[in-house]
Amino acid sequence: MILAAVLSLLAVAPSPPPKPAATSNPCAGLLAQLNRPTVGFSPCAVDRGTAVFELGYQNTRYAQGSSRIQIGQGFLRFGVAQRFELDIIGPNEAVQRGAGVNASGLADSGIGFKYSFVQGQRWQLGIDGLYTTPNGVRAFTAGSATLTANVDAGYELTKTTSLGTTLAFISNAGYSNAGVHGTFGTFMPSAVLIQQIDRATQAYVEYVNVSRNAPDVGASSFADTGIQRLIGNGLEVDLEYGRSLSGLAAQRFSYIGAGIGVRIGR
């Protein structure tokens, strides 16, 4: 269940970089700004005077027969200045079943921010800061405050194809889970390829590497793929599938998910 704690943190951060579009602003539009459904973050902040609410469902099954359902995966974003947003992380209700564990309740929540630098015609760059406290129930908390710093970048290869990456640095000052305690940091780079199908639809495939899952557990990696559909200008729906590629056999997993992004404001 140690890897599950990392995945619970990542659940707030699922997003592709901006979709290619015939516009002078590569960060224009809801698809460009969303942080879901990928693990990596978009380099684009939400527009000043608008709010974007990201909500989702994820069902993860582990090799040892247990499962975890997450409902909410809340990531609430508010554009407070040009290229700058403030975020609320949560709520995220989790239900764990199997392998001798039966628990339910809220996971850790917190706050965050994003700053998007001035973009070029084909590239985008942004930074994020996320801070959560151990306010979740015992089964799903990290055990102490967790700080995440992201560097996000996107590059348009063509008008319909783009690449993105997020370099995530995660610090947990007092990890505690299943009797394992300690201080550790994780470097988690991700890379995503996005293909625009039409003006309202795009698909992606992503690779994620986790340098350390806990003080006593080393590196692992996984991949995910999905599709997003824009309905009007203010609603996005998505589907995703992911699975582990490495790590201990007992920690291997696969998951399916779905969610929405809603923009409120101008």
PDB file of C-alpha atoms in Angstrom:
ATOM      1  CA  MET A   1       0.000   0.000   0.000  1.00  0.00           C
ATOM      2  CA  ILE A   2       3.042   2.315   0.045  1.00  0.00           C
ATOM      3  CA  LEU A   3       2.797   3.043  -3.667  1.00  0.00           C
ATOM      4  CA  ALA A   4      -0.907   3.789  -3.148  1.00  0.00           C
ATOM      5  CA  ALA A   5       0.046   6.759  -0.962  1.00  0.00           C
ATOM      6  CA  VAL A   6       2.138   8.208  -3.806  1.00  0.00           C
ATOM      7  CA  LEU A   7      -0.676   7.616  -6.292  1.00  0.00           C
ATOM      8  CA  SER A   8      -3.110   9.344  -3.955  1.00  0.00           C
ATOM      9  CA  LEU A   9      -0.924  12.449  -4.058  1.00  0.00           C
ATOM     10  CA  LEU A  10      -0.572  12.237  -7.829  1.00  0.00           C
ATOM     11  CA  ALA A  11      -4.335  12.042  -8.233  1.00  0.00           C
ATOM     12  CA  VAL A  12      -4.598  15.795  -7.634  1.00  0.00           C
ATOM     13  CA  ALA A  13      -2.173  16.370 -10.384  1.00  0.00           C
ATOM     14  CA  PRO A  14      -3.414  14.545 -13.366  1.00  0.00           C
ATOM     15  CA  SER A  15      -2.835  17.102 -17.244  1.00  0.00           C
ATOM     16  CA  PRO A  16      -1.647  17.465 -20.737  1.00  0.00           C
ATOM     17  CA  PRO A  17       0.215  20.497 -21.998  1.00  0.00           C
ATOM     18  CA  PRO A  18      -1.716  22.846 -24.227  1.00  0.00           C
ATOM     19  CA  LYS A  19      -3.414  21.498 -27.307  1.00  0.00           C
ATOM     20  CA  PRO A  20      -2.104  22.832 -30.622  1.00  0.00           C
ATOM     21  CA  ALA A  21      -4.449  25.488 -31.933  1.00  0.00           C
ATOM     22  CA  ALA A  22      -4.534  28.246 -34.512  1.00  0.00           C
ATOM     23  CA  THR A  23      -4.278  31.073 -31.976  1.00  0.00           C
ATOM     24  CA  SER A  24      -1.685  33.645 -30.958  1.00  0.00           C
ATOM     25  CA  ASN A  25      -2.062  32.436 -27.358  1.00  0.00           C
ATOM     26  CA  PRO A  26      -1.086  28.753 -26.993  1.00  0.00           C
ATOM     27  CA  CYS A  27      -2.587  28.742 -23.471  1.00  0.00           C
ATOM     28  CA  ALA A  28      -6.054  29.812 -24.633  1.00  0.00           C
ATOM     29  CA  GLY A  29      -8.927  27.414 -23.986  1.00  0.00           C
ATOM     30  CA  LEU A  30      -9.935  24.865 -21.382  1.00  0.00           C
ATOM     31  CA  LEU A  31      -8.057  21.921 -22.915  1.00  0.00           C
ATOM     32  CA  ALA A  32      -4.830  23.918 -22.798  1.00  0.00           C
ATOM     33  CA  GLN A  33      -5.227  24.858 -19.146  1.00  0.00           C
ATOM     34  CA  LEU A  34      -6.490  21.631 -17.563  1.00  0.00           C
ATOM     35  CA  ASN A  35      -4.348  19.662 -15.113  1.00  0.00           C
ATOM     36  CA  ARG A  36      -6.260  16.430 -15.745  1.00  0.00           C
ATOM     37  CA  PRO A  37      -6.326  13.623 -16.651  1.00  0.00           C
ATOM     38  CA  THR A  38      -2.560  13.042 -16.939  1.00  0.00           C
ATOM     39  CA  VAL A  39      -0.068  12.936 -14.077  1.00  0.00           C
ATOM     40  CA  GLY A  40       2.023  15.794 -15.465  1.00  0.00           C
ATOM     41  CA  PHE A  41       0.722  19.352 -15.110  1.00  0.00           C
ATOM     42  CA  SER A  42      -0.101  21.875 -17.825  1.00  0.00           C
ATOM     43  CA  PRO A  43       2.309  24.841 -17.948  1.00  0.00           C
ATOM     44  CA  CYS A  44      -0.704  27.166 -18.418  1.00  0.00           C
ATOM     45  CA  ALA A  45      -2.388  29.004 -15.546  1.00  0.00           C
ATOM     46  CA  VAL A  46      -6.126  29.617 -15.733  1.00  0.00           C
ATOM     47  CA  ASP A  47      -7.252  33.037 -16.976  1.00  0.00           C
ATOM     48  CA  ARG A  48      -7.541  35.925 -14.556  1.00  0.00           C
ATOM     49  CA  GLY A  49     -11.097  36.267 -13.266  1.00  0.00           C
ATOM     50  CA  THR A  50     -12.027  32.647 -14.027  1.00  0.00           C
ATOM     51  CA  ALA A  51     -12.177  29.428 -12.027  1.00  0.00           C
ATOM     52  CA  VAL A  52     -11.563  25.876 -13.246  1.00  0.00           C
ATOM     53  CA  PHE A  53     -12.874  22.941 -11.216  1.00  0.00           C
ATOM     54  CA  GLU A  54     -11.329  19.524 -11.961  1.00  0.00           C
ATOM     55  CA  LEU A  55     -13.124  16.455 -10.595  1.00  0.00           C
ATOM     56  CA  GLY A  56     -12.684  12.745 -11.239  1.00  0.00           C
ATOM     57  CA  TYR A  57     -13.086   9.073 -10.399  1.00  0.00           C
ATOM     58  CA  GLN A  58     -10.296   6.470 -10.358  1.00  0.00           C
ATOM     59  CA  ASN A  59     -10.373   2.731  -9.671  1.00  0.00           C
ATOM     60  CA  THR A  60      -6.965   1.132  -9.030  1.00  0.00           C
ATOM     61  CA  ARG A  61      -6.412  -2.623  -8.719  1.00  0.00           C
ATOM     62  CA  TYR A  62      -3.219  -4.051  -7.230  1.00  0.00           C
ATOM     63  CA  ALA A  63      -1.456  -7.334  -7.949  1.00  0.00           C
ATOM     64  CA  GLN A  64      -2.122  -8.733  -4.467  1.00  0.00           C
ATOM     65  CA  GLY A  65      -5.883  -8.476  -5.022  1.00  0.00           C
ATOM     66  CA  SER A  66      -6.711  -5.220  -3.257  1.00  0.00           C
ATOM     67  CA  SER A  67      -8.328  -2.183  -4.847  1.00  0.00           C
ATOM     68  CA  ARG A  68      -8.674   1.529  -4.181  1.00  0.00           C
ATOM     69  CA  ILE A  69     -11.436   3.799  -5.457  1.00  0.00           C
ATOM     70  CA  GLN A  70     -10.991   7.564  -5.407  1.00  0.00           C
ATOM     71  CA  ILE A  71     -13.989   9.853  -5.849  1.00  0.00           C
ATOM     72  CA  GLY A  72     -13.621  13.593  -6.160  1.00  0.00           C
ATOM     73  CA  GLN A  73      -9.916  14.053  -6.937  1.00  0.00           C
ATOM     74  CA  GLY A  74     -10.726  17.697  -6.437  1.00  0.00           C
ATOM     75  CA  PHE A  75      -8.410  20.338  -7.848  1.00  0.00           C
ATOM     76  CA  LEU A  76     -10.011  23.793  -7.701  1.00  0.00           C
ATOM     77  CA  ARG A  77      -8.150  26.595  -9.492  1.00  0.00           C
ATOM     78  CA  PHE A  78      -8.703  30.356  -9.368  1.00  0.00           C
ATOM     79  CA  GLY A  79      -7.095  32.901 -11.707  1.00  0.00           C
ATOM     80  CA  VAL A  80      -6.197  35.816  -9.428  1.00  0.00           C
ATOM     81  CA  ALA A  81      -3.766  37.699 -11.681  1.00  0.00           C
ATOM     82  CA  GLN A  82      -2.347  37.539 -15.186  1.00  0.00           C
ATOM     83  CA  ARG A  83      -0.670  34.119 -15.616  1.00  0.00           C
ATOM     84  CA  PHE A  84      -1.059  33.376 -11.877  1.00  0.00           C
ATOM     85  CA  GLU A  85      -3.526  31.127 -10.042  1.00  0.00           C
ATOM     86  CA  LEU A  86      -4.229  29.893  -6.522  1.00  0.00           C
ATOM     87  CA  ASP A  87      -5.415  26.312  -5.947  1.00  0.00           C
ATOM     88  CA  ILE A  88      -7.345  24.231  -3.452  1.00  0.00           C
ATOM     89  CA  ILE A  89      -6.398  20.526  -3.382  1.00  0.00           C
ATOM     90  CA  GLY A  90      -9.305  18.261  -2.471  1.00  0.00           C
ATOM     91  CA  PRO A  91     -11.697  16.871  -1.546  1.00  0.00           C
ATOM     92  CA  ASN A  92     -10.731  13.298  -2.421  1.00  0.00           C
ATOM     93  CA  GLU A  93     -12.686  10.413  -0.865  1.00  0.00           C
ATOM     94  CA  ALA A  94     -10.917   7.022  -0.972  1.00  0.00           C
ATOM     95  CA  VAL A  95     -12.169   3.480  -0.386  1.00  0.00           C
ATOM     96  CA  GLN A  96      -9.641   0.642   0.118  1.00  0.00           C
ATOM     97  CA  ARG A  97     -10.653  -3.026   0.000  1.00  0.00           C
ATOM     98  CA  GLY A  98      -8.739  -6.336   0.109  1.00  0.00           C
ATOM     99  CA  ALA A  99      -5.381  -7.706   1.344  1.00  0.00           C
ATOM    100  CA  GLY A 100      -6.499  -7.327   4.945  1.00  0.00           C
ATOM    101  CA  VAL A 101      -7.301  -3.616   4.573  1.00  0.00           C
ATOM    102  CA  ASN A 102     -10.807  -2.187   4.618  1.00  0.00           C
ATOM    103  CA  ALA A 103     -10.962   1.565   5.030  1.00  0.00           C
ATOM    104  CA  SER A 104     -12.654   4.669   3.688  1.00  0.00           C
ATOM    105  CA  GLY A 105     -12.368   8.396   4.215  1.00  0.00           C
ATOM    106  CA  LEU A 106     -10.785  11.576   2.934  1.00  0.00           C
ATOM    107  CA  ALA A 107      -7.172  11.750   1.742  1.00  0.00           C
ATOM    108  CA  ASP A 108      -4.897  14.703   2.570  1.00  0.00           C
ATOM    109  CA  SER A 109      -5.879  18.105   1.185  1.00  0.00           C
ATOM    110  CA  GLY A 110      -4.049  21.414   0.858  1.00  0.00           C
ATOM    111  CA  ILE A 111      -3.305  24.471  -1.240  1.00  0.00           C
ATOM    112  CA  GLY A 112      -1.185  25.398  -4.241  1.00  0.00           C
ATOM    113  CA  PHE A 113      -0.282  27.955  -6.879  1.00  0.00           C
ATOM    114  CA  LYS A 114       0.810  28.117 -10.515  1.00  0.00           C
ATOM    115  CA  TYR A 115       2.724  30.760 -12.446  1.00  0.00           C
ATOM    116  CA  SER A 116       2.867  30.606 -16.225  1.00  0.00           C
ATOM    117  CA  PHE A 117       5.735  32.424 -17.912  1.00  0.00           C
ATOM    118  CA  VAL A 118       5.291  34.424 -21.115  1.00  0.00           C
ATOM    119  CA  GLN A 119       4.762  31.842 -23.858  1.00  0.00           C
ATOM    120  CA  GLY A 120       6.330  31.571 -27.290  1.00  0.00           C
ATOM    121  CA  GLN A 121       4.369  30.555 -30.365  1.00  0.00           C
ATOM    122  CA  ARG A 122       5.366  26.907 -29.959  1.00  0.00           C
ATOM    123  CA  TRP A 123       6.522  26.529 -26.359  1.00  0.00           C
ATOM    124  CA  GLN A 124       5.118  27.067 -22.874  1.00  0.00           C
ATOM    125  CA  LEU A 125       6.734  27.075 -19.425  1.00  0.00           C
ATOM    126  CA  GLY A 126       5.248  27.170 -15.934  1.00  0.00           C
ATOM    127  CA  ILE A 127       5.940  26.347 -12.288  1.00  0.00           C
ATOM    128  CA  ASP A 128       3.669  24.935  -9.560  1.00  0.00           C
ATOM    129  CA  GLY A 129       3.855  24.675  -5.801  1.00  0.00           C
ATOM    130  CA  LEU A 130       1.619  22.258  -3.838  1.00  0.00           C
ATOM    131  CA  TYR A 131       1.372  21.873  -0.070  1.00  0.00           C
ATOM    132  CA  THR A 132      -0.738  19.279   1.749  1.00  0.00           C
ATOM    133  CA  THR A 133      -1.056  18.604   5.457  1.00  0.00           C
ATOM    134  CA  PRO A 134      -1.793  15.255   7.174  1.00  0.00           C
ATOM    135  CA  ASN A 135      -5.501  15.973   7.539  1.00  0.00           C
ATOM    136  CA  GLY A 136      -6.774  12.781   5.886  1.00  0.00           C
ATOM    137  CA  VAL A 137      -7.915   9.669   7.709  1.00  0.00           C
ATOM    138  CA  ARG A 138      -5.221   7.331   9.030  1.00  0.00           C
ATOM    139  CA  ALA A 139      -5.385   4.873   6.120  1.00  0.00           C
ATOM    140  CA  PHE A 140      -4.829   7.550   3.451  1.00  0.00           C
ATOM    141  CA  THR A 141      -2.684  10.268   4.995  1.00  0.00           C
ATOM    142  CA  ALA A 142       1.010  10.738   4.169  1.00  0.00           C
ATOM    143  CA  GLY A 143       1.610  11.167   7.877  1.00  0.00           C
ATOM    144  CA  SER A 144       3.108  14.666   7.651  1.00  0.00           C
ATOM    145  CA  ALA A 145       3.156  17.757   5.475  1.00  0.00           C
ATOM    146  CA  THR A 146       4.105  17.149   1.839  1.00  0.00           C
ATOM    147  CA  LEU A 147       5.600  19.799  -0.437  1.00  0.00           C
ATOM    148  CA  THR A 148       5.687  19.405  -4.227  1.00  0.00           C
ATOM    149  CA  ALA A 149       7.504  21.703  -6.668  1.00  0.00           C
ATOM    150  CA  ASN A 150       6.887  21.270 -10.415  1.00  0.00           C
ATOM    151  CA  VAL A 151       8.547  22.627 -13.531  1.00  0.00           C
ATOM    152  CA  ASP A 152       6.150  22.236 -16.489  1.00  0.00           C
ATOM    153  CA  ALA A 153       6.946  22.648 -20.178  1.00  0.00           C
ATOM    154  CA  GLY A 154       5.150  22.085 -23.473  1.00  0.00           C
ATOM    155  CA  TYR A 155       6.316  22.213 -27.099  1.00  0.00           C
ATOM    156  CA  GLU A 156       4.216  22.044 -30.261  1.00  0.00           C
ATOM    157  CA  LEU A 157       5.795  19.760 -32.854  1.00  0.00           C
ATOM    158  CA  THR A 158       3.061  20.522 -35.407  1.00  0.00           C
ATOM    159  CA  LYS A 159      -0.356  22.191 -35.358  1.00  0.00           C
ATOM    160  CA  THR A 160      -1.886  18.895 -34.172  1.00  0.00           C
ATOM    161  CA  THR A 161       0.899  17.218 -32.163  1.00  0.00           C
ATOM    162  CA  SER A 162       2.646  18.391 -29.008  1.00  0.00           C
ATOM    163  CA  LEU A 163       5.052  17.167 -26.345  1.00  0.00           C
ATOM    164  CA  GLY A 164       5.053  17.998 -22.662  1.00  0.00           C
ATOM    165  CA  THR A 165       6.996  17.267 -19.524  1.00  0.00           C
ATOM    166  CA  THR A 166       6.669  17.883 -15.793  1.00  0.00           C
ATOM    167  CA  LEU A 167       9.656  17.589 -13.471  1.00  0.00           C
ATOM    168  CA  ALA A 168       8.182  17.035  -9.995  1.00  0.00           C
ATOM    169  CA  PHE A 169      10.166  17.236  -6.760  1.00  0.00           C
ATOM    170  CA  ILE A 170       8.217  15.841  -3.770  1.00  0.00           C
ATOM    171  CA  SER A 171       9.395  16.169  -0.167  1.00  0.00           C
ATOM    172  CA  ASN A 172       7.804  14.388   2.799  1.00  0.00           C
ATOM    173  CA  ALA A 173       9.359  15.417   6.097  1.00  0.00           C
ATOM    174  CA  GLY A 174       7.871  12.672   8.251  1.00  0.00           C
ATOM    175  CA  TYR A 175       6.431   9.842   6.185  1.00  0.00           C
ATOM    176  CA  SER A 176       4.409   7.254   8.105  1.00  0.00           C
ATOM    177  CA  ASN A 177       2.518   4.344   6.533  1.00  0.00           C
ATOM    178  CA  ALA A 178       1.972   0.703   7.471  1.00  0.00           C
ATOM    179  CA  GLY A 179       4.602   0.868  10.215  1.00  0.00           C
ATOM    180  CA  VAL A 180       7.259   2.458   7.957  1.00  0.00           C
ATOM    181  CA  HIS A 181       8.521   5.870   9.075  1.00  0.00           C
ATOM    182  CA  GLY A 182      11.136   8.222   7.736  1.00  0.00           C
ATOM    183  CA  THR A 183      12.019  11.329   5.759  1.00  0.00           C
ATOM    184  CA  PHE A 184      12.424  11.021   2.024  1.00  0.00           C
ATOM    185  CA  GLY A 185      12.216  12.906  -1.256  1.00  0.00           C
ATOM    186  CA  THR A 186      11.018  11.798  -4.664  1.00  0.00           C
ATOM    187  CA  PHE A 187      11.951  12.986  -8.145  1.00  0.00           C
ATOM    188  CA  MET A 188       9.124  12.227 -10.551  1.00  0.00           C
ATOM    189  CA  PRO A 189       9.610  13.209 -14.206  1.00  0.00           C
ATOM    190  CA  SER A 190       6.852  12.578 -16.734  1.00  0.00           C
ATOM    191  CA  ALA A 191       6.657  12.896 -20.522  1.00  0.00           C
ATOM    192  CA  VAL A 192       3.483  13.075 -22.604  1.00  0.00           C
ATOM    193  CA  LEU A 193       2.669  13.008 -26.328  1.00  0.00           C
ATOM    194  CA  ILE A 194      -0.638  14.610 -27.339  1.00  0.00           C
ATOM    195  CA  GLN A 195      -2.452  14.248 -30.656  1.00  0.00           C
ATOM    196  CA  GLN A 196      -5.307  16.573 -31.526  1.00  0.00           C
ATOM    197  CA  ILE A 197      -8.045  14.626 -33.329  1.00  0.00           C
ATOM    198  CA  ASP A 198     -10.317  17.587 -34.066  1.00  0.00           C
ATOM    199  CA  ARG A 199     -10.898  21.026 -32.548  1.00  0.00           C
ATOM    200  CA  ALA A 200     -12.707  19.520 -29.550  1.00  0.00           C
ATOM    201  CA  THR A 201     -10.952  16.156 -29.054  1.00  0.00           C
ATOM    202  CA  GLN A 202      -7.433  15.079 -28.181  1.00  0.00           C
ATOM    203  CA  ALA A 203      -5.721  11.850 -27.104  1.00  0.00           C
ATOM    204  CA  TYR A 204      -2.491  11.314 -25.192  1.00  0.00           C
ATOM    205  CA  VAL A 205       0.024   8.726 -24.024  1.00  0.00           C
ATOM    206  CA  GLU A 206       2.285   9.366 -21.021  1.00  0.00           C
ATOM    207  CA  TYR A 207       5.269   7.822 -19.233  1.00  0.00           C
ATOM    208  CA  VAL A 208       6.011   8.505 -15.535  1.00  0.00           C
ATOM    209  CA  ASN A 209       9.046   7.535 -13.441  1.00  0.00           C
ATOM    210  CA  VAL A 210       9.020   7.610  -9.615  1.00  0.00           C
ATOM    211  CA  SER A 211      12.521   7.635  -8.086  1.00  0.00           C
ATOM    212  CA  ARG A 212      11.375   6.496  -4.628  1.00  0.00           C
ATOM    213  CA  ASN A 213       7.988   5.407  -3.293  1.00  0.00           C
ATOM    214  CA  ALA A 214       8.871   5.384   0.424  1.00  0.00           C
ATOM    215  CA  PRO A 215      11.988   5.403   2.640  1.00  0.00           C
ATOM    216  CA  ASP A 216      12.449   1.653   2.138  1.00  0.00           C
ATOM    217  CA  VAL A 217      11.048   1.290  -1.404  1.00  0.00           C
ATOM    218  CA  GLY A 218      12.937   2.252  -4.556  1.00  0.00           C
ATOM    219  CA  ALA A 219      12.033   3.319  -8.072  1.00  0.00           C
ATOM    220  CA  SER A 220       9.077   2.365 -10.228  1.00  0.00           C
ATOM    221  CA  SER A 221       7.455   3.534 -13.444  1.00  0.00           C
ATOM    222  CA  PHE A 222       4.065   3.448 -15.123  1.00  0.00           C
ATOM    223  CA  ALA A 223       2.288   4.587 -18.278  1.00  0.00           C
ATOM    224  CA  ASP A 224      -1.159   5.945 -18.961  1.00  0.00           C
ATOM    225  CA  THR A 225      -3.271   6.889 -21.958  1.00  0.00           C
ATOM    226  CA  GLY A 226      -6.588   8.623 -22.423  1.00  0.00           C
ATOM    227  CA  ILE A 227      -8.889  10.842 -24.450  1.00  0.00           C
ATOM    228  CA  GLN A 228     -10.462  14.237 -23.773  1.00  0.00           C
ATOM    229  CA  ARG A 229     -13.532  15.844 -25.324  1.00  0.00           C
ATOM    230  CA  LEU A 230     -14.533  19.499 -25.075  1.00  0.00           C
ATOM    231  CA  ILE A 231     -18.271  20.207 -24.862  1.00  0.00           C
ATOM    232  CA  GLY A 232     -18.872  23.861 -25.627  1.00  0.00           C
ATOM    233  CA  ASN A 233     -16.184  26.167 -24.249  1.00  0.00           C
ATOM    234  CA  GLY A 234     -16.618  25.461 -20.556  1.00  0.00           C
ATOM    235  CA  LEU A 235     -16.910  21.683 -20.055  1.00  0.00           C
ATOM    236  CA  GLU A 236     -14.392  18.879 -20.661  1.00  0.00           C
ATOM    237  CA  VAL A 237     -14.935  15.136 -20.179  1.00  0.00           C
ATOM    238  CA  ASP A 238     -12.178  12.501 -20.185  1.00  0.00           C
ATOM    239  CA  LEU A 239     -11.400   8.799 -19.878  1.00  0.00           C
ATOM    240  CA  GLU A 240      -8.044   7.276 -18.872  1.00  0.00           C
ATOM    241  CA  TYR A 241      -6.242   3.959 -18.359  1.00  0.00           C
ATOM    242  CA  GLY A 242      -2.881   3.333 -16.717  1.00  0.00           C
ATOM    243  CA  ARG A 243      -0.698   0.472 -15.512  1.00  0.00           C
ATOM    244  CA  SER A 244       2.648  -0.110 -13.831  1.00  0.00           C
ATOM    245  CA  LEU A 245       5.697  -0.988 -15.910  1.00  0.00           C
ATOM    246  CA  SER A 246       8.176  -1.811 -13.148  1.00  0.00           C
ATOM    247  CA  GLY A 247       8.581  -2.117  -9.405  1.00  0.00           C
ATOM    248  CA  LEU A 248       8.042  -4.957  -6.949  1.00  0.00           C
ATOM    249  CA  ALA A 249       5.535  -7.572  -8.097  1.00  0.00           C
ATOM    250  CA  ALA A 250       3.345  -6.939  -5.053  1.00  0.00           C
ATOM    251  CA  GLN A 251       3.106  -3.251  -5.987  1.00  0.00           C
ATOM    252  CA  ARG A 252       2.051  -3.659  -9.601  1.00  0.00           C
ATOM    253  CA  PHE A 253      -1.244  -2.053 -10.463  1.00  0.00           C
ATOM    254  CA  SER A 254      -3.592  -0.884 -13.195  1.00  0.00           C
ATOM    255  CA  TYR A 255      -6.311   1.749 -13.098  1.00  0.00           C
ATOM    256  CA  ILE A 256      -9.181   3.253 -15.023  1.00  0.00           C
ATOM    257  CA  GLY A 257     -10.594   6.718 -14.515  1.00  0.00           C
ATOM    258  CA  ALA A 258     -12.968   9.365 -15.766  1.00  0.00           C
ATOM    259  CA  GLY A 259     -13.552  12.985 -14.956  1.00  0.00           C
ATOM    260  CA  ILE A 260     -14.587  16.482 -15.916  1.00  0.00           C
ATOM    261  CA  GLY A 261     -13.160  19.971 -16.065  1.00  0.00           C
ATOM    262  CA  VAL A 262     -15.501  22.935 -15.674  1.00  0.00           C
ATOM    263  CA  ARG A 263     -14.617  26.574 -16.348  1.00  0.00           C
ATOM    264  CA  ILE A 264     -16.611  29.326 -14.636  1.00  0.00           C
ATOM    265  CA  GLY A 265     -16.236  32.965 -15.643  1.00  0.00           C
ATOM    266  CA  ARG A 266     -15.442  34.849 -18.800  1.00  0.00           C
TER     267      ARG A 266
END
